[in-house]
Amino acid sequence: MTETPAPTIVVAGAGLTGLSAAISAREAGARVVLLEKGGREDVGGNAAFSGGLFLFCYDGPDDLTSITEDFEPGMKADRIEAPPYTRQAYAAELSAMSGGQAEPRLVDRLAERSLDTVRWLAAKGVRFTFNRTVGAAVRDGVLHIPPGQILTCTGEGMSRGFEVIRPLLAHAERIGVEIRWCAPLVEVVRGDGRVTGAVVGDGGETVPADAVVVATGGFQASRELRRECLGPQWETVRLRGTRLATGDGIRAALRAGAQKAGAWASCHSAAVDPTRPSPQRSEASPPFPLHGFWLGVLINRHGERFVDEGPGPWVKNYSKMGKAIMRQPGCEAFEIFDQRTAARVADEFAGAAEPIVAHSVPELAERIGVPADRLAHTLQAFNNACPSGDGASEGRGTAGITPPKSGWASPLDQPPFVAYHAVAGLTFTFGGIRIDPDGRALSADGTPVPGLYAAGEAVGGLFYGDYPGGAALMRAAVFGRVAGATAAQETKPAPHPA
Ligand SMILES: Cc1cc2nc3c(=O)[nH]c(=O)nc-3n(C[C@H](O)[C@H](O)[C@H](O)COP(=O)(O)OP(=O)(O)OC[C@H]3O[C@@H](n4cnc5c(N)ncnc54)[C@H](O)[C@@H]3O)c2cc1C
């Protein structure tokens, strides 16, 4: 038998998806060229700015011991309460949050491979710890963590997600992935019906390839595509993550014969502090997310409420608050709290955002620039609609007002009042390339485009109106890994007899 050369797989994008694809293809025996549009300082794409939360299935503590040894340090709790999160629960939640539109085959694959992929990341050096912040709380010495959202990567602050990227980049380099920085994919080349290469950068150099994996993220950083797909008000929106995900990889895949999928007019967008700009390099902090809305009310420039602030745990709702704000006059809003919750908001949900403090409703109205009579009427109507008795909990909703506040409804009647100015921060777009559960890019007739694969934010079909926190990093790692492995498997040459 003679040695046959290893196939060459080009992976475009060095975010979590691209690194996962590159590593899995390389470990399956392929030669891998990883093209990254940015410089080395841009590695990681959106993951570098992320909270590092992964949503995955587990049956109980035994599933977690192989992933994290961190059962105590700094926890300030005697034990952890984290209900199991089954595949069925994962699938049901994704399906419900997409209004039934998420493609069942993709949902099932994400749920089915999630635990195994978190273990795979841990084996590559990613360190995980228990989620102590995102929707988690210590009560009576017990750390309660929402089902599925149990682990984040270790690291400090808002951009702890970079700690997912650092070990993966080191691993990819160690195993011989050839990384080319400042090398954007501009075109996927096809010949004889299958992919034969990737055109890189302005010079138009073609890298010959047996397969191309598109892992270039969404199109949220393209002003033109935002206007075209999301609407004109999105043109000047703040970004929460990478400035390089401009959709050029998606467009190259579409030109090569792939089909569009998913919600091109929708996106993940949170309420953020308007004083912080869109981040530039990976080490920059994203605009601080103002996730305290569920502890007060959100009002618009006219002094009116416009959204249900408490339809469930905030961590299941924050991703649609930016869209709700974008629909308001001036695309802005104010989060308003009283002394029942102001200290908690300042502590947990406001970062360095500047609080606007007022001792009465008219003073508040003047300070935030909304009509005093409207604001007084809105707050009075809200207070009257809150259930009687003290305390706020998920089960306490308003009665008789529109929009309702379905949970955590407590009157705002203990001045001084505190307001935070909020605008939308765009996290990522939901529309992209159609794929099958193995990461093959599909053409209009539903058949694979030979040699073309895609994963992560570059694909559509999983997230629609809303999504559960942690599912995006999980999608990136699961489908990146799957697409890289499929590409390597399907380009493996049959051995030739001598
Ligand atoms: C502030 C913030 C917080 C978040 N927190 C969480 C969280 O806690 N949990 C969670 O699940 N998700 C979270 N997310 C979402 C999550 O980070 C992303 O969904 C995920 O990282 C997407 O990975 P990706 O590799 O598919 O895309 P990206 O991260 O966008 O990576 C794409 C890469 O491709 C490069 N690129 C672009 N165009 C080209 C081209 N033409 N050629 C070559 N390279 C190109 C980019 O520079 C980038 O490096 C968060 C996102 C943000 C912004």
Coordinates of C-alpha atoms and ligand atoms in Angstrom, one line a residue:
M1 CA 0.0 0.0 0.0
T2 CA 1.3 3.5 -0.7
E3 CA 0.6 6.4 1.6
T4 CA -2.1 8.7 0.4
P5 CA -1.7 12.4 1.3
A6 CA -4.0 13.7 4.1
P7 CA -6.9 15.8 2.8
T8 CA -6.7 19.5 3.3
I9 CA -9.6 21.1 5.2
V10 CA -9.9 24.9 5.3
V11 CA -11.8 26.2 8.3
A12 CA -12.7 29.9 8.1
G13 CA -13.0 31.7 11.5
A14 CA -11.1 31.3 14.7
G15 CA -14.0 31.6 17.1
L16 CA -15.2 28.8 19.3
T17 CA -16.8 27.1 16.3
G18 CA -13.8 27.3 14.0
L19 CA -11.3 26.2 16.7
S20 CA -13.6 23.2 17.6
A21 CA -13.9 22.3 13.9
A22 CA -10.2 22.7 13.2
I23 CA -9.2 20.5 16.2
S24 CA -11.7 17.8 15.5
A25 CA -10.7 17.7 11.8
R26 CA -7.0 17.6 12.6
E27 CA -7.5 14.9 15.2
A28 CA -9.3 12.9 12.6
G29 CA -6.1 13.0 10.5
A30 CA -6.7 15.9 8.1
R31 CA -4.3 18.7 7.3
V32 CA -6.1 21.8 8.6
V33 CA -5.6 25.4 7.5
L34 CA -7.5 27.8 9.8
L35 CA -8.2 31.2 8.2
E36 CA -8.9 34.1 10.6
K37 CA -10.0 37.5 9.2
G38 CA -8.5 39.3 12.2
G39 CA -5.1 39.3 13.8
R40 CA -4.1 37.1 16.6
E41 CA -5.4 39.7 19.1
D42 CA -8.9 39.1 17.6
V43 CA -8.9 35.4 18.3
G44 CA -12.1 34.0 19.7
G45 CA -14.8 36.0 18.0
N46 CA -17.8 36.5 20.2
A47 CA -16.7 33.8 22.7
A48 CA -13.9 36.1 23.8
F49 CA -16.5 38.6 25.0
S50 CA -18.9 36.0 26.4
G51 CA -19.9 35.1 29.9
G52 CA -18.7 31.5 29.3
L53 CA -21.9 29.8 30.2
F54 CA -22.7 26.5 28.6
L55 CA -26.1 24.9 28.5
F56 CA -25.8 21.1 28.5
C57 CA -27.6 17.9 29.6
Y58 CA -26.7 16.0 32.7
D59 CA -28.5 13.5 34.8
G60 CA -26.8 14.2 38.2
P61 CA -23.6 15.1 40.0
D62 CA -21.7 12.0 38.7
D63 CA -21.9 13.5 35.2
L64 CA -20.1 16.6 36.4
T65 CA -17.3 15.2 38.5
S66 CA -15.3 14.4 35.3
I67 CA -15.6 18.0 34.2
T68 CA -15.1 20.1 37.3
E69 CA -13.4 19.4 40.6
D70 CA -14.5 22.7 41.8
F71 CA -17.1 21.8 44.4
E72 CA -16.3 24.5 46.8
P73 CA -13.8 27.3 46.6
G74 CA -15.4 30.7 47.1
M75 CA -18.9 29.3 46.8
K76 CA -20.3 30.5 50.1
A77 CA -22.8 27.7 50.1
D78 CA -22.9 24.3 51.8
R79 CA -24.3 22.5 48.9
I80 CA -25.5 22.9 45.3
E81 CA -29.0 22.4 44.1
A82 CA -29.1 21.8 40.4
P83 CA -31.9 19.7 39.0
P84 CA -31.0 17.3 36.2
Y85 CA -31.4 18.6 32.7
T86 CA -32.4 15.9 30.3
R87 CA -32.2 15.7 26.5
Q88 CA -35.9 16.0 26.4
A89 CA -35.9 19.1 28.6
Y90 CA -33.2 20.7 26.4
A91 CA -35.2 19.9 23.2
A92 CA -38.4 21.1 24.7
E93 CA -36.9 24.3 25.9
L94 CA -35.3 25.2 22.6
S95 CA -38.4 24.3 20.7
A96 CA -40.6 26.4 23.0
M97 CA -38.3 29.4 22.9
S98 CA -38.2 29.3 19.2
G99 CA -42.0 29.2 19.0
G100 CA -41.8 25.6 17.6
Q101 CA -39.6 26.8 14.6
A102 CA -36.2 25.3 15.6
E103 CA -35.3 22.3 13.3
P104 CA -35.9 19.2 15.4
R105 CA -32.9 17.4 13.9
L106 CA -30.5 20.2 14.9
V107 CA -32.1 20.5 18.3
D108 CA -31.7 16.8 19.0
R109 CA -28.1 16.8 17.9
L110 CA -27.3 19.8 20.1
A111 CA -28.9 18.2 23.1
E112 CA -27.4 14.7 22.4
R113 CA -23.8 15.9 22.0
S114 CA -23.8 18.6 24.6
L115 CA -22.5 16.8 27.7
D116 CA -19.9 14.8 25.7
T117 CA -18.7 18.1 24.1
V118 CA -18.3 19.8 27.4
R119 CA -16.2 16.8 28.5
W120 CA -14.2 17.2 25.2
L121 CA -13.5 20.8 25.9
A122 CA -12.4 20.0 29.4
A123 CA -10.0 17.4 28.0
K124 CA -8.5 20.1 25.8
G125 CA -7.8 22.2 28.9
V126 CA -10.9 24.4 29.3
R127 CA -11.6 24.7 33.0
F128 CA -15.1 24.8 34.3
T129 CA -16.6 26.0 37.5
F130 CA -20.1 26.2 38.9
N131 CA -22.3 29.0 37.6
R132 CA -22.6 31.4 40.6
T133 CA -24.0 34.4 38.8
V134 CA -26.2 33.8 35.7
G135 CA -29.6 33.1 37.3
A136 CA -27.9 31.4 40.2
A137 CA -28.4 32.4 43.8
V138 CA -27.4 31.3 47.3
R139 CA -30.4 30.8 49.7
D140 CA -30.1 29.4 53.1
G141 CA -26.6 28.1 52.4
V142 CA -27.7 26.3 49.2
L143 CA -26.4 27.4 45.8
H144 CA -29.4 27.1 43.4
I145 CA -28.5 26.9 39.8
P146 CA -31.1 26.9 36.9
P147 CA -31.4 23.5 35.2
G148 CA -28.8 23.1 32.4
Q149 CA -27.0 26.3 33.1
I150 CA -24.8 24.8 35.7
L151 CA -21.2 25.5 34.5
T152 CA -19.3 28.4 33.1
C153 CA -15.6 28.4 32.2
T154 CA -13.4 29.8 34.9
G155 CA -12.3 33.4 34.7
E156 CA -13.1 36.8 35.9
G157 CA -15.6 39.4 34.9
M158 CA -17.8 39.9 31.8
S159 CA -15.4 38.5 29.3
R160 CA -14.5 35.3 31.0
G161 CA -15.3 33.4 27.8
F162 CA -11.8 34.2 26.6
E163 CA -10.7 31.4 29.0
V164 CA -12.5 28.9 26.6
I165 CA -10.5 30.2 23.7
R166 CA -7.0 30.4 25.3
P167 CA -6.6 26.6 25.8
L168 CA -8.2 25.7 22.5
L169 CA -5.9 28.0 20.6
A170 CA -2.9 26.5 22.4
H171 CA -4.2 22.9 21.7
A172 CA -4.8 23.7 18.0
E173 CA -1.3 25.0 17.6
R174 CA 0.2 22.1 19.5
I175 CA -1.4 19.5 17.2
G176 CA -0.4 21.3 14.0
V177 CA -3.4 23.3 12.9
E178 CA -1.9 25.8 10.4
I179 CA -3.4 29.2 11.5
R180 CA -3.3 32.2 9.1
W181 CA -4.1 35.5 10.7
C182 CA -5.5 38.5 8.8
A183 CA -6.6 36.0 6.1
P184 CA -10.3 36.4 5.4
L185 CA -12.2 33.8 3.4
V186 CA -13.8 35.7 0.5
E187 CA -14.9 32.9 -1.9
V188 CA -15.5 29.2 -1.8
V189 CA -14.2 27.7 -5.1
R190 CA -16.1 24.8 -6.7
G191 CA -15.0 22.6 -9.6
D192 CA -16.6 19.5 -11.0
G193 CA -19.5 19.9 -8.6
R194 CA -17.5 19.9 -5.4
V195 CA -15.5 22.4 -3.3
T196 CA -11.9 22.6 -4.4
G197 CA -10.5 25.6 -2.5
A198 CA -10.9 28.9 -0.7
V199 CA -10.0 32.3 -2.0
V200 CA -8.3 34.4 0.7
G201 CA -8.1 38.2 1.1
D202 CA -7.8 41.0 -1.4
G203 CA -5.0 39.4 -3.3
G204 CA -7.3 36.6 -4.3
E205 CA -4.8 33.8 -3.4
T206 CA -6.6 30.4 -3.6
V207 CA -5.8 27.8 -1.0
P208 CA -6.6 24.4 -2.6
A209 CA -8.8 22.4 -0.3
D210 CA -10.8 19.2 -0.2
A211 CA -13.4 20.8 2.1
V212 CA -14.2 24.2 3.5
V213 CA -15.9 24.7 6.9
V214 CA -17.5 28.1 7.3
A215 CA -17.3 29.2 10.9
T216 CA -17.3 32.9 10.3
G217 CA -20.1 33.9 12.8
G218 CA -23.2 35.8 12.0
F219 CA -23.7 39.1 10.1
Q220 CA -24.3 41.4 13.1
A221 CA -21.3 43.5 12.4
S222 CA -22.4 44.5 8.9
R223 CA -24.3 47.7 8.9
E224 CA -25.6 47.0 5.4
L225 CA -27.0 43.5 6.3
R226 CA -28.4 44.8 9.6
R227 CA -30.4 47.5 7.7
E228 CA -31.5 45.0 5.0
C229 CA -32.4 42.1 7.3
L230 CA -33.2 43.6 10.8
G231 CA -34.5 47.0 9.7
P232 CA -33.1 50.6 9.4
Q233 CA -33.2 51.3 13.2
W234 CA -30.5 48.6 13.6
E235 CA -27.9 50.4 11.5
T236 CA -26.3 52.2 14.3
V237 CA -26.8 49.7 17.1
R238 CA -24.1 48.9 19.6
L239 CA -22.4 45.5 19.2
R240 CA -21.7 43.4 22.3
G241 CA -19.1 41.3 20.6
T242 CA -16.8 40.9 17.6
R243 CA -16.7 43.7 15.0
L244 CA -15.5 41.2 12.4
A245 CA -18.7 39.0 11.9
T246 CA -19.9 40.8 8.9
G247 CA -21.5 37.8 7.1
D248 CA -18.9 37.5 4.4
G249 CA -18.4 33.8 5.1
I250 CA -22.2 33.2 5.0
R251 CA -22.4 35.1 1.7
A252 CA -19.5 33.1 0.2
A253 CA -21.3 29.8 1.2
L254 CA -24.6 31.0 -0.4
R255 CA -22.7 31.9 -3.6
A256 CA -21.2 28.4 -3.6
G257 CA -24.7 26.9 -3.6
A258 CA -25.8 26.7 0.1
Q259 CA -29.3 27.6 1.0
K260 CA -30.4 30.2 3.7
A261 CA -32.1 29.0 6.9
G262 CA -33.5 30.4 10.0
A263 CA -34.7 33.8 11.2
W264 CA -32.8 36.4 9.1
A265 CA -34.9 39.2 10.6
S266 CA -34.2 38.3 14.2
C267 CA -31.3 38.4 16.6
H268 CA -30.1 38.1 20.2
S269 CA -30.0 41.5 21.8
A270 CA -29.9 42.6 25.4
A271 CA -30.4 45.9 27.3
V272 CA -27.0 47.6 27.7
D273 CA -25.4 50.6 29.2
P274 CA -25.3 53.2 26.4
T275 CA -22.1 54.9 27.7
R276 CA -19.9 52.0 26.6
P277 CA -19.0 51.7 22.9
S278 CA -18.9 48.5 20.8
P279 CA -15.8 46.6 21.8
Q280 CA -12.8 46.5 19.4
R281 CA -10.1 43.9 20.3
S282 CA -10.8 40.7 22.1
E283 CA -9.4 42.0 25.4
A284 CA -11.9 44.9 25.5
S285 CA -15.0 44.7 27.7
P286 CA -18.4 44.6 26.0
P287 CA -21.1 47.3 26.9
F288 CA -22.4 46.2 30.3
P289 CA -25.7 44.3 30.1
L290 CA -28.4 45.7 32.3
H291 CA -30.1 42.5 33.3
G292 CA -31.9 43.9 36.4
F293 CA -35.1 44.8 34.4
W294 CA -37.0 42.0 36.2
L295 CA -36.5 43.7 39.6
G296 CA -38.3 46.9 38.4
V297 CA -40.0 48.2 35.3
L298 CA -38.8 49.3 31.9
I299 CA -40.3 52.5 30.5
N300 CA -39.9 54.4 27.2
R301 CA -39.3 58.0 26.4
H302 CA -43.1 58.7 26.7
G303 CA -43.1 57.4 30.3
E304 CA -44.9 54.2 29.4
R305 CA -44.2 50.5 30.1
F306 CA -43.9 48.4 26.9
V307 CA -42.8 44.9 27.8
D308 CA -43.4 42.1 30.3
E309 CA -40.3 42.5 32.5
G310 CA -40.8 39.2 34.4
P311 CA -42.2 36.4 32.2
G312 CA -39.8 33.9 33.8
P313 CA -36.2 33.8 35.1
W314 CA -34.3 36.8 33.6
V315 CA -31.7 34.5 32.1
K316 CA -34.4 33.1 29.8
N317 CA -35.6 36.6 28.8
Y318 CA -32.7 39.0 28.5
S319 CA -32.0 38.1 24.9
K320 CA -35.2 39.7 23.7
M321 CA -35.0 42.9 25.8
G322 CA -32.9 44.7 23.2
K323 CA -35.4 44.0 20.5
A324 CA -38.2 45.4 22.7
I325 CA -36.2 48.6 23.3
M326 CA -35.4 48.9 19.6
R327 CA -39.2 49.2 18.9
Q328 CA -39.5 52.2 21.3
P329 CA -39.3 55.9 20.3
G330 CA -35.7 56.9 20.0
C331 CA -34.7 53.2 20.5
E332 CA -34.0 53.8 24.2
A333 CA -35.6 53.0 27.6
F334 CA -35.1 53.4 31.3
E335 CA -35.0 50.7 33.9
I336 CA -36.6 52.0 37.1
F337 CA -36.3 50.6 40.6
D338 CA -37.1 51.7 44.2
Q339 CA -35.3 51.0 47.5
R340 CA -36.7 47.5 47.6
T341 CA -34.3 46.4 44.9
A342 CA -32.0 49.3 44.1
A343 CA -29.1 48.0 46.1
R344 CA -29.3 44.5 44.6
V345 CA -29.4 46.0 41.1
A346 CA -26.4 48.2 41.8
D347 CA -24.5 45.2 43.1
E348 CA -25.4 42.5 40.6
F349 CA -26.9 44.0 37.5
A350 CA -25.5 47.5 36.7
G351 CA -21.7 47.3 36.5
A352 CA -20.3 50.8 36.1
A353 CA -23.5 52.2 34.7
E354 CA -24.4 55.6 36.2
P355 CA -27.5 55.5 38.4
I356 CA -29.9 58.4 38.1
V357 CA -31.4 59.0 41.6
A358 CA -34.6 61.0 42.4
H359 CA -36.6 61.5 45.5
S360 CA -40.0 61.7 43.9
V361 CA -41.7 60.7 40.7
P362 CA -41.8 64.2 39.2
E363 CA -38.1 64.6 40.0
L364 CA -37.4 61.3 38.3
A365 CA -39.4 62.3 35.3
E366 CA -37.4 65.5 35.0
R367 CA -34.1 63.8 35.4
I368 CA -34.7 61.2 32.7
G369 CA -36.6 63.6 30.4
V370 CA -40.0 61.9 30.2
P371 CA -43.5 63.5 30.7
A372 CA -44.1 63.7 34.5
D373 CA -47.9 63.1 34.2
R374 CA -47.4 60.0 32.1
L375 CA -44.7 58.5 34.3
A376 CA -46.8 59.1 37.4
H377 CA -49.8 57.5 35.8
T378 CA -47.7 54.5 34.6
L379 CA -46.2 53.9 38.0
Q380 CA -49.5 54.3 39.8
A381 CA -51.3 51.9 37.4
F382 CA -48.4 49.4 37.9
N383 CA -48.4 49.7 41.7
N384 CA -52.2 49.2 41.8
A385 CA -51.8 46.1 39.6
C386 CA -49.3 44.4 41.9
P387 CA -50.5 41.7 44.3
S388 CA -50.9 42.7 47.9
G389 CA -48.5 41.6 50.5
D390 CA -44.7 42.0 50.7
G391 CA -42.0 40.3 48.7
A392 CA -41.4 39.6 45.1
S393 CA -41.3 36.1 43.7
E394 CA -41.6 34.4 40.3
G395 CA -45.3 33.6 41.0
R396 CA -46.3 37.2 41.8
G397 CA -47.6 38.8 38.7
T398 CA -49.7 42.0 38.1
A399 CA -53.4 41.9 37.3
G400 CA -55.4 44.1 34.9
I401 CA -52.6 46.0 33.1
T402 CA -51.1 45.7 29.7
P403 CA -48.4 44.7 29.3
P404 CA -48.5 42.5 32.4
K405 CA -45.5 41.9 34.6
S406 CA -45.9 38.2 35.1
G407 CA -43.5 37.6 37.9
W408 CA -41.6 39.5 40.6
A409 CA -44.2 42.3 40.7
S410 CA -43.7 44.6 43.7
P411 CA -44.9 48.2 43.8
L412 CA -42.4 50.9 43.2
D413 CA -43.3 53.1 46.1
Q414 CA -40.2 53.4 48.3
P415 CA -38.1 56.4 47.1
P416 CA -35.5 57.4 46.3
F417 CA -36.1 55.9 42.9
V418 CA -33.1 54.8 40.8
A419 CA -33.1 54.7 37.0
Y420 CA -30.6 53.4 34.4
H421 CA -30.6 54.5 30.8
A422 CA -30.7 51.5 28.5
V423 CA -30.2 50.9 24.8
A424 CA -30.1 47.7 22.7
G425 CA -26.8 45.8 22.4
L426 CA -26.7 43.3 19.5
T427 CA -25.1 40.0 20.4
F428 CA -25.6 38.0 17.3
T429 CA -27.9 37.3 14.4
F430 CA -30.1 34.2 14.0
G431 CA -30.2 33.7 10.2
G432 CA -27.5 31.8 8.3
I433 CA -26.6 28.8 6.2
R434 CA -28.8 25.7 6.2
I435 CA -27.0 22.6 7.5
D436 CA -27.9 19.0 8.4
P437 CA -27.1 17.6 11.9
D438 CA -23.6 16.5 10.7
G439 CA -22.7 20.0 9.6
R440 CA -23.0 19.6 5.9
A441 CA -24.2 22.8 4.1
L442 CA -27.4 22.0 2.2
S443 CA -28.4 23.3 -1.2
A444 CA -31.9 24.4 -2.2
D445 CA -33.0 20.9 -3.0
G446 CA -31.9 19.7 0.5
T447 CA -28.9 17.8 -0.7
P448 CA -25.4 18.6 0.6
V449 CA -23.1 20.9 -1.3
P450 CA -20.2 18.5 -1.7
G451 CA -17.2 19.6 0.4
L452 CA -19.0 22.5 2.1
Y453 CA -19.7 22.5 5.8
A454 CA -20.8 25.2 8.3
A455 CA -21.5 25.6 12.0
G456 CA -22.0 28.1 14.8
E457 CA -23.4 31.5 14.4
A458 CA -23.0 31.2 10.6
V459 CA -25.9 28.8 10.5
G460 CA -29.6 29.2 10.8
G461 CA -32.4 26.9 12.0
L462 CA -31.9 26.7 15.7
F463 CA -32.6 30.1 17.3
Y464 CA -35.7 32.1 16.4
G465 CA -37.4 34.7 18.6
D466 CA -35.5 33.8 21.7
Y467 CA -33.0 31.4 23.1
P468 CA -31.9 29.9 26.4
G469 CA -28.6 31.4 27.8
G470 CA -25.7 29.0 27.3
A471 CA -27.1 27.4 24.1
A472 CA -25.0 29.5 21.8
L473 CA -21.5 28.5 23.1
M474 CA -22.8 25.0 23.2
R475 CA -24.0 25.2 19.6
A476 CA -20.6 26.6 18.6
A477 CA -18.7 23.7 20.2
V478 CA -21.0 20.9 19.3
F479 CA -21.6 21.8 15.6
G480 CA -18.0 23.0 15.1
R481 CA -16.7 19.7 16.4
V482 CA -19.3 17.7 14.4
A483 CA -18.6 19.7 11.1
G484 CA -14.9 19.2 11.4
A485 CA -15.2 15.5 12.0
T486 CA -17.7 15.0 9.1
A487 CA -15.4 17.0 6.8
A488 CA -12.4 14.9 7.7
Q489 CA -14.4 11.7 7.4
E490 CA -15.9 12.5 4.0
T491 CA -12.6 13.6 2.5
K492 CA -10.5 10.7 3.7
P493 CA -9.0 9.1 0.6
A494 CA -9.6 5.4 0.1
P495 CA -6.2 3.6 0.5
H496 CA -4.6 2.6 -2.9
P497 CA -3.1 -0.8 -3.4
A498 CA 0.6 -0.6 -4.2
Ligands
LIG1 C1 -21.1 39.8 25.2 C2 -21.5 38.4 24.8 C3 -21.8 37.4 25.8 C4 -22.1 36.1 25.4 N1 -22.3 35.2 26.4 C5 -22.6 33.9 26.1 C6 -22.7 32.9 27.1 O1 -22.4 33.1 28.3 N2 -23.2 31.7 26.7 C7 -23.5 31.4 25.4 O2 -23.9 30.3 25.1 N3 -23.3 32.3 24.4 C8 -22.8 33.5 24.7 N4 -22.6 34.4 23.7 C9 -22.7 34.0 22.3 C10 -21.5 33.1 21.9 O3 -20.3 33.8 22.4 C11 -21.5 32.9 20.4 O4 -22.7 32.4 19.9 C12 -20.4 32.0 20.0 O5 -19.1 32.3 20.6 C13 -20.3 32.1 18.4 O6 -19.1 31.5 18.0 P1 -18.7 31.4 16.4 O7 -17.4 30.8 16.4 O8 -19.8 30.6 15.7 O9 -18.8 32.8 15.8 P2 -17.9 34.1 16.2 O10 -17.6 34.1 17.6 O11 -18.5 35.3 15.6 O12 -16.5 33.8 15.5 C14 -16.4 34.0 14.1 C15 -14.9 34.2 13.8 O13 -14.8 34.3 12.4 C16 -13.9 35.4 12.0 N5 -14.3 35.8 10.7 C17 -15.4 36.5 10.3 N6 -15.4 36.6 9.0 C18 -14.4 35.9 8.5 C19 -13.9 35.5 7.2 N7 -14.5 36.0 6.1 N8 -12.8 34.7 7.1 C20 -12.2 34.2 8.2 N9 -12.6 34.5 9.5 C21 -13.7 35.3 9.6 C22 -14.2 36.4 13.1 O14 -13.1 37.3 13.2 C23 -14.3 35.5 14.4 O15 -13.1 35.2 14.9 C24 -22.2 35.8 24.1 C25 -21.9 36.7 23.1 C26 -21.5 38.0 23.4 C27 -21.2 38.9 22.4

